PDB file of C-alpha atoms in Angstrom:
ATOM      1  CA  MET Z   1      18.569  41.736 -16.900  1.00  0.00           C
ATOM      2  CA  PRO Z   2      15.971  40.225 -14.883  1.00  0.00           C
ATOM      3  CA  ARG Z   3      16.480  36.724 -14.154  1.00  0.00           C
ATOM      4  CA  SER Z   4      14.226  34.035 -15.655  1.00  0.00           C
ATOM      5  CA  SER Z   5      11.649  32.468 -13.322  1.00  0.00           C
ATOM      6  CA  GLU Z   6      11.332  29.387 -15.808  1.00  0.00           C
ATOM      7  CA  PRO Z   7      13.993  27.449 -13.490  1.00  0.00           C
ATOM      8  CA  ALA Z   8      12.077  27.745 -10.616  1.00  0.00           C
ATOM      9  CA  ARG Z   9       8.811  26.860 -12.288  1.00  0.00           C
ATOM     10  CA  ARG Z  10      10.432  23.803 -13.832  1.00  0.00           C
ATOM     11  CA  GLN Z  11      11.744  22.925 -10.548  1.00  0.00           C
ATOM     12  CA  LEU Z  12       8.442  23.238  -8.819  1.00  0.00           C
ATOM     13  CA  LEU Z  13       6.728  21.158 -11.612  1.00  0.00           C
ATOM     14  CA  ASP Z  14       9.310  18.298 -11.352  1.00  0.00           C
ATOM     15  CA  THR Z  15       8.867  18.320  -7.501  1.00  0.00           C
ATOM     16  CA  ALA Z  16       5.267  18.054  -7.872  1.00  0.00           C
ATOM     17  CA  LEU Z  17       5.496  14.996 -10.073  1.00  0.00           C
ATOM     18  CA  ARG Z  18       7.958  13.291  -8.072  1.00  0.00           C
ATOM     19  CA  LEU Z  19       5.600  13.890  -5.036  1.00  0.00           C
ATOM     20  CA  PHE Z  20       1.910  13.483  -6.228  1.00  0.00           C
ATOM     21  CA  ALA Z  21       3.317  10.191  -8.056  1.00  0.00           C
ATOM     22  CA  ALA Z  22       4.620   8.762  -4.620  1.00  0.00           C
ATOM     23  CA  ARG Z  23       1.680   9.772  -2.481  1.00  0.00           C
ATOM     24  CA  GLY Z  24      -1.080  11.335  -4.470  1.00  0.00           C
ATOM     25  CA  VAL Z  25      -2.314  14.728  -4.865  1.00  0.00           C
ATOM     26  CA  ALA Z  26      -4.605  15.289  -1.871  1.00  0.00           C
ATOM     27  CA  ALA Z  27      -1.757  13.983   0.440  1.00  0.00           C
ATOM     28  CA  VAL Z  28       0.949  16.538  -0.498  1.00  0.00           C
ATOM     29  CA  SER Z  29       0.750  20.310   0.208  1.00  0.00           C
ATOM     30  CA  LEU Z  30       1.436  23.233  -1.608  1.00  0.00           C
ATOM     31  CA  ARG Z  31       4.128  23.990   1.326  1.00  0.00           C
ATOM     32  CA  GLU Z  32       5.852  20.386   1.035  1.00  0.00           C
ATOM     33  CA  ILE Z  33       6.426  20.801  -2.492  1.00  0.00           C
ATOM     34  CA  ARG Z  34       7.849  24.296  -2.215  1.00  0.00           C
ATOM     35  CA  LEU Z  35      10.213  23.027   0.378  1.00  0.00           C
ATOM     36  CA  ALA Z  36      11.212  20.140  -1.132  1.00  0.00           C
ATOM     37  CA  ALA Z  37      11.751  22.303  -4.562  1.00  0.00           C
ATOM     38  CA  LYS Z  38      14.131  24.247  -2.447  1.00  0.00           C
ATOM     39  CA  GLN Z  39      12.034  27.628  -3.059  1.00  0.00           C
ATOM     40  CA  ARG Z  40      12.527  30.067  -0.034  1.00  0.00           C
ATOM     41  CA  ASN Z  41       9.951  32.206  -1.750  1.00  0.00           C
ATOM     42  CA  ALA Z  42       6.876  31.269   0.295  1.00  0.00           C
ATOM     43  CA  GLY Z  43       4.354  32.547  -2.813  1.00  0.00           C
ATOM     44  CA  ALA Z  44       6.411  30.937  -5.273  1.00  0.00           C
ATOM     45  CA  LEU Z  45       3.967  28.438  -6.049  1.00  0.00           C
ATOM     46  CA  HIS Z  46       0.882  30.922  -5.988  1.00  0.00           C
ATOM     47  CA  TYR Z  47       2.800  33.188  -7.944  1.00  0.00           C
ATOM     48  CA  HIS Z  48       3.603  30.615 -10.938  1.00  0.00           C
ATOM     49  CA  PHE Z  49       0.052  28.557 -10.498  1.00  0.00           C
ATOM     50  CA  GLY Z  50      -2.338  30.063  -8.313  1.00  0.00           C
ATOM     51  CA  SER Z  51      -3.682  26.961  -6.355  1.00  0.00           C
ATOM     52  CA  LYS Z  52      -3.137  23.236  -6.120  1.00  0.00           C
ATOM     53  CA  GLU Z  53      -5.442  22.972  -9.085  1.00  0.00           C
ATOM     54  CA  GLY Z  54      -3.455  25.248 -11.141  1.00  0.00           C
ATOM     55  CA  LEU Z  55      -0.201  23.334 -10.247  1.00  0.00           C
ATOM     56  CA  LEU Z  56      -1.548  19.767 -11.206  1.00  0.00           C
ATOM     57  CA  ARG Z  57      -3.206  21.588 -14.523  1.00  0.00           C
ATOM     58  CA  ALA Z  58       0.288  23.015 -15.583  1.00  0.00           C
ATOM     59  CA  LEU Z  59       1.669  19.718 -14.471  1.00  0.00           C
ATOM     60  CA  LEU Z  60      -0.636  17.568 -16.882  1.00  0.00           C
ATOM     61  CA  GLU Z  61      -0.380  20.160 -19.923  1.00  0.00           C
ATOM     62  CA  ARG Z  62       3.427  19.618 -19.345  1.00  0.00           C
ATOM     63  CA  GLU Z  63       3.210  15.763 -19.322  1.00  0.00           C
ATOM     64  CA  LEU Z  64      -0.051  14.617 -21.729  1.00  0.00           C
ATOM     65  CA  PRO Z  65       1.278  15.610 -25.027  1.00  0.00           C
ATOM     66  CA  PRO Z  66       3.594  12.909 -25.627  1.00  0.00           C
ATOM     67  CA  LEU Z  67       1.074  10.177 -24.556  1.00  0.00           C
ATOM     68  CA  VAL Z  68      -1.730  12.057 -26.529  1.00  0.00           C
ATOM     69  CA  ALA Z  69       0.487  12.159 -29.774  1.00  0.00           C
ATOM     70  CA  ARG Z  70       1.367   8.454 -29.530  1.00  0.00           C
ATOM     71  CA  ARG Z  71      -2.525   7.638 -28.972  1.00  0.00           C
ATOM     72  CA  ARG Z  72      -3.454   9.659 -31.915  1.00  0.00           C
ATOM     73  CA  ALA Z  73      -0.811   7.834 -34.037  1.00  0.00           C
ATOM     74  CA  LEU Z  74      -1.931   4.352 -32.880  1.00  0.00           C
ATOM     75  CA  LEU Z  75      -5.712   5.547 -33.676  1.00  0.00           C
ATOM     76  CA  ALA Z  76      -4.692   6.491 -37.062  1.00  0.00           C
ATOM     77  CA  GLU Z  77      -3.096   3.118 -37.653  1.00  0.00           C
ATOM     78  CA  ALA Z  78      -6.039   1.176 -36.264  1.00  0.00           C
ATOM     79  CA  ALA Z  79      -8.352   3.267 -38.715  1.00  0.00           C
ATOM     80  CA  THR Z  80      -6.790   1.638 -41.806  1.00  0.00           C
ATOM     81  CA  THR Z  81      -7.036  -1.863 -40.174  1.00  0.00           C
ATOM     82  CA  ALA Z  82      -9.932  -4.510 -40.996  1.00  0.00           C
ATOM     83  CA  GLN Z  83     -13.024  -3.879 -39.251  1.00  0.00           C
ATOM     84  CA  SER Z  84     -12.650  -6.956 -37.414  1.00  0.00           C
ATOM     85  CA  ASN Z  85      -9.529  -6.113 -35.962  1.00  0.00           C
ATOM     86  CA  LEU Z  86     -10.025  -5.416 -32.373  1.00  0.00           C
ATOM     87  CA  ARG Z  87      -6.604  -5.708 -31.112  1.00  0.00           C
ATOM     88  CA  ALA Z  88      -5.548  -2.707 -32.834  1.00  0.00           C
ATOM     89  CA  VAL Z  89      -8.062  -0.576 -31.233  1.00  0.00           C
ATOM     90  CA  ALA Z  90      -7.559  -1.707 -27.581  1.00  0.00           C
ATOM     91  CA  ALA Z  91      -3.746  -0.954 -28.182  1.00  0.00           C
ATOM     92  CA  ILE Z  92      -4.863   2.694 -28.761  1.00  0.00           C
ATOM     93  CA  PHE Z  93      -5.917   2.768 -24.927  1.00  0.00           C
ATOM     94  CA  VAL Z  94      -3.242   0.545 -23.715  1.00  0.00           C
ATOM     95  CA  LEU Z  95      -0.131   1.083 -25.398  1.00  0.00           C
ATOM     96  CA  PRO Z  96       0.803   4.620 -24.823  1.00  0.00           C
ATOM     97  CA  PHE Z  97       0.593   3.961 -20.627  1.00  0.00           C
ATOM     98  CA  ALA Z  98       2.297   0.402 -20.888  1.00  0.00           C
ATOM     99  CA  GLU Z  99       5.339   1.820 -23.142  1.00  0.00           C
ATOM    100  CA  MET Z 100       5.704   4.634 -20.477  1.00  0.00           C
ATOM    101  CA  ALA Z 101       5.592   2.332 -17.602  1.00  0.00           C
ATOM    102  CA  THR Z 102       8.369   0.402 -19.201  1.00  0.00           C
ATOM    103  CA  GLY Z 103      10.368   3.624 -20.268  1.00  0.00           C
ATOM    104  CA  THR Z 104      12.416   6.431 -18.447  1.00  0.00           C
ATOM    105  CA  GLU Z 105      12.230   7.175 -14.626  1.00  0.00           C
ATOM    106  CA  HIS Z 106      10.056  10.460 -15.804  1.00  0.00           C
ATOM    107  CA  GLU Z 107       7.836   8.467 -17.825  1.00  0.00           C
ATOM    108  CA  ARG Z 108       7.108   5.981 -15.101  1.00  0.00           C
ATOM    109  CA  SER Z 109       6.519   8.904 -12.652  1.00  0.00           C
ATOM    110  CA  VAL Z 110       3.690  10.534 -15.125  1.00  0.00           C
ATOM    111  CA  VAL Z 111       2.272   6.872 -14.999  1.00  0.00           C
ATOM    112  CA  LEU Z 112       1.996   6.798 -11.233  1.00  0.00           C
ATOM    113  CA  LEU Z 113       0.664  10.507 -11.175  1.00  0.00           C
ATOM    114  CA  LEU Z 114      -2.495   9.640 -13.641  1.00  0.00           C
ATOM    115  CA  ASN Z 115      -2.944   6.222 -11.641  1.00  0.00           C
ATOM    116  CA  GLN Z 116      -3.160   8.463  -8.364  1.00  0.00           C
ATOM    117  CA  ILE Z 117      -5.961  10.774 -10.198  1.00  0.00           C
ATOM    118  CA  HIS Z 118      -7.536   7.865 -11.116  1.00  0.00           C
ATOM    119  CA  ASP Z 119      -7.987   6.574  -7.780  1.00  0.00           C
ATOM    120  CA  ASP Z 120      -8.480  10.083  -5.906  1.00  0.00           C
ATOM    121  CA  VAL Z 121     -11.873   9.759  -4.448  1.00  0.00           C
ATOM    122  CA  SER Z 122     -11.501  14.003  -3.833  1.00  0.00           C
ATOM    123  CA  LEU Z 123     -11.647  14.317  -7.548  1.00  0.00           C
ATOM    124  CA  SER Z 124     -15.143  13.760  -9.337  1.00  0.00           C
ATOM    125  CA  PHE Z 125     -14.888  12.017 -12.984  1.00  0.00           C
ATOM    126  CA  THR Z 126     -16.133  15.334 -14.217  1.00  0.00           C
ATOM    127  CA  GLN Z 127     -13.029  17.246 -12.171  1.00  0.00           C
ATOM    128  CA  ILE Z 128     -10.612  14.636 -13.814  1.00  0.00           C
ATOM    129  CA  ILE Z 129     -11.982  15.181 -17.213  1.00  0.00           C
ATOM    130  CA  ASP Z 130     -11.924  18.988 -16.869  1.00  0.00           C
ATOM    131  CA  LEU Z 131      -7.870  18.510 -15.493  1.00  0.00           C
ATOM    132  CA  VAL Z 132      -6.912  15.902 -18.212  1.00  0.00           C
ATOM    133  CA  GLY Z 133      -8.438  17.476 -20.947  1.00  0.00           C
ATOM    134  CA  ASP Z 134      -8.650  15.853 -24.612  1.00  0.00           C
ATOM    135  CA  THR Z 135      -6.550  12.656 -24.421  1.00  0.00           C
ATOM    136  CA  ALA Z 136      -7.980  11.063 -27.699  1.00  0.00           C
ATOM    137  CA  ILE Z 137      -9.602   8.759 -25.651  1.00  0.00           C
ATOM    138  CA  GLY Z 138     -13.288   9.555 -27.096  1.00  0.00           C
ATOM    139  CA  GLU Z 139     -12.207   8.903 -30.702  1.00  0.00           C
ATOM    140  CA  ALA Z 140     -10.572   5.795 -29.768  1.00  0.00           C
ATOM    141  CA  ALA Z 141     -13.876   4.910 -27.724  1.00  0.00           C
ATOM    142  CA  THR Z 142     -15.946   5.508 -31.101  1.00  0.00           C
ATOM    143  CA  LEU Z 143     -13.933   3.543 -33.040  1.00  0.00           C
ATOM    144  CA  LEU Z 144     -14.133   0.501 -30.749  1.00  0.00           C
ATOM    145  CA  ARG Z 145     -18.136   0.750 -30.533  1.00  0.00           C
ATOM    146  CA  ALA Z 146     -18.135   0.999 -34.385  1.00  0.00           C
ATOM    147  CA  ARG Z 147     -16.458  -2.199 -34.375  1.00  0.00           C
ATOM    148  CA  MET Z 148     -18.377  -4.021 -31.522  1.00  0.00           C
ATOM    149  CA  ARG Z 149     -21.966  -3.062 -32.904  1.00  0.00           C
ATOM    150  CA  GLY Z 150     -23.335  -6.592 -31.395  1.00  0.00           C
ATOM    151  CA  LEU Z 151     -22.086  -5.951 -27.688  1.00  0.00           C
ATOM    152  CA  PRO Z 152     -24.702  -3.776 -25.761  1.00  0.00           C
ATOM    153  CA  ASP Z 153     -23.609  -0.158 -25.084  1.00  0.00           C
ATOM    154  CA  GLY Z 154     -23.904  -0.660 -21.008  1.00  0.00           C
ATOM    155  CA  ILE Z 155     -22.053  -3.889 -21.411  1.00  0.00           C
ATOM    156  CA  LEU Z 156     -19.192  -2.363 -23.413  1.00  0.00           C
ATOM    157  CA  ALA Z 157     -19.157   0.750 -21.604  1.00  0.00           C
ATOM    158  CA  GLU Z 158     -18.735  -1.542 -17.903  1.00  0.00           C
ATOM    159  CA  ARG Z 159     -15.911  -3.495 -19.701  1.00  0.00           C
ATOM    160  CA  LEU Z 160     -14.090  -0.419 -20.840  1.00  0.00           C
ATOM    161  CA  ALA Z 161     -14.275   1.346 -17.547  1.00  0.00           C
ATOM    162  CA  VAL Z 162     -12.950  -1.829 -15.782  1.00  0.00           C
ATOM    163  CA  ALA Z 163     -10.498  -2.766 -18.082  1.00  0.00           C
ATOM    164  CA  ASN Z 164      -9.044   0.902 -18.038  1.00  0.00           C
ATOM    165  CA  SER Z 165      -8.946   0.545 -14.166  1.00  0.00           C
ATOM    166  CA  ILE Z 166      -7.162  -2.739 -14.660  1.00  0.00           C
ATOM    167  CA  PHE Z 167      -4.593  -1.717 -16.948  1.00  0.00           C
ATOM    168  CA  LEU Z 168      -3.616   1.451 -15.305  1.00  0.00           C
ATOM    169  CA  HIS Z 169      -3.206  -0.151 -12.351  1.00  0.00           C
ATOM    170  CA  ALA Z 170      -0.879  -2.968 -13.888  1.00  0.00           C
ATOM    171  CA  ALA Z 171       1.003  -0.172 -15.692  1.00  0.00           C
ATOM    172  CA  ALA Z 172       1.381   1.753 -12.131  1.00  0.00           C
ATOM    173  CA  THR Z 173       2.813  -1.245 -10.839  1.00  0.00           C
ATOM    174  CA  ARG Z 174       5.569  -2.191 -13.556  1.00  0.00           C
ATOM    175  CA  ALA Z 175       6.366   1.820 -13.186  1.00  0.00           C
ATOM    176  CA  GLN Z 176       6.964   1.162  -9.518  1.00  0.00           C
ATOM    177  CA  GLY Z 177       9.334  -1.372 -10.078  1.00  0.00           C
ATOM    178  CA  GLY Z 178       7.071  -4.136 -10.401  1.00  0.00           C
ATOM    179  CA  SER Z 179       6.070  -7.459  -8.562  1.00  0.00           C
ATOM    180  CA  ARG Z 180       8.722  -9.195  -6.416  1.00  0.00           C
ATOM    181  CA  GLU Z 181       8.916 -11.595  -9.291  1.00  0.00           C
ATOM    182  CA  GLN Z 182       9.153 -10.141 -12.594  1.00  0.00           C
ATOM    183  CA  ARG Z 183       7.999 -12.661 -14.837  1.00  0.00           C
ATOM    184  CA  LEU Z 184       8.053 -10.792 -18.271  1.00  0.00           C
ATOM    185  CA  ASP Z 185      10.530  -8.583 -20.250  1.00  0.00           C
ATOM    186  CA  ASP Z 186       9.398  -5.233 -21.160  1.00  0.00           C
ATOM    187  CA  ARG Z 187       8.077  -5.940 -24.660  1.00  0.00           C
ATOM    188  CA  ALA Z 188       6.127  -9.250 -23.521  1.00  0.00           C
ATOM    189  CA  PHE Z 189       4.760  -7.066 -20.796  1.00  0.00           C
ATOM    190  CA  ARG Z 190       3.662  -4.491 -23.213  1.00  0.00           C
ATOM    191  CA  ASP Z 191       2.209  -7.030 -25.478  1.00  0.00           C
ATOM    192  CA  ASN Z 192       0.273  -8.994 -22.928  1.00  0.00           C
ATOM    193  CA  LEU Z 193      -1.352  -5.968 -21.205  1.00  0.00           C
ATOM    194  CA  VAL Z 194      -2.581  -5.227 -24.711  1.00  0.00           C
ATOM    195  CA  ASP Z 195      -4.086  -8.807 -25.195  1.00  0.00           C
ATOM    196  CA  MET Z 196      -5.713  -8.814 -21.545  1.00  0.00           C
ATOM    197  CA  PHE Z 197      -7.365  -5.775 -22.702  1.00  0.00           C
ATOM    198  CA  HIS Z 198      -8.331  -7.113 -25.854  1.00  0.00           C
ATOM    199  CA  GLY Z 199      -9.801 -10.189 -23.967  1.00  0.00           C
ATOM    200  CA  THR Z 200     -11.848  -8.464 -21.423  1.00  0.00           C
ATOM    201  CA  LEU Z 201     -13.819  -6.660 -24.648  1.00  0.00           C
ATOM    202  CA  ILE Z 202     -14.234  -9.875 -26.337  1.00  0.00           C
ATOM    203  CA  ALA Z 203     -15.498 -11.893 -23.733  1.00  0.00           C
ATOM    204  CA  PRO Z 204     -18.617 -14.022 -24.224  1.00  0.00           C
ATOM    205  CA  VAL Z 205     -21.955 -12.330 -22.646  1.00  0.00           C
ATOM    206  CA  ALA Z 206     -23.827 -14.786 -20.391  1.00  0.00           C
ATOM    207  CA  PRO Z 207     -27.228 -15.495 -21.811  1.00  0.00           C
TER     208      PRO Z 207
END
C-alpha cells in the first residue's frame, strides 16, 4: 500500500507558515522551506503546490476558514442590532484578528502571515484579493455603509483603509509578543482594539 503524502504536505505548509509569518513571503525561498521542513526530495514543493503562489494559496485555504466563519457569525449578530450600533459592525472587522492575536501560537502565526501579506509591496491589491478570496469583508463594508449614510463614500473608504491597516499591525504586534510593557490583558486588548476602530469611523469630519 503506497504511503500517504499528506504528512509531507502538512509539514511543508506548517513550515511555510512559520517562515512567511516571521520574514514575509518575498524573503523566503521554496528551497529554504523544503530544507526547513526536512524534505529531501527537491521536487516536493512543486509536486504538492506547483509554485510559491500555489503554496501560499494552499496555506490561506487551510488557515482562513475559521477567521471567515467567525466574521460571518459577527456579521449575523450585528445585523440584528439597532441601526445606530456601529460598534457591533466595527467588531466584524476587528475581533477575528484580535482573538487570533491573543490565541494559540498557530493562530498568532496566521495573524503575522496576514500582516506580512498586507505589507508586501511585491503584491498588488488585486493579487492579494485573488489570493485571500471571499472573507466576508465586502458584506461587512456594505452593512457599515448602510449605517453611515451621512459620511461621504470617499471619507468612509479612507477611514476603513487606515483603520484596517492600524488594527492589523496592532494585532500582529500583539501576536509577536506585544510591546515591552504590555498594559492590557487579552480581553481588554481585544475590546480596546474594537473601540479604536470604532472611534476612527465616527471621528468628526473637518468642515
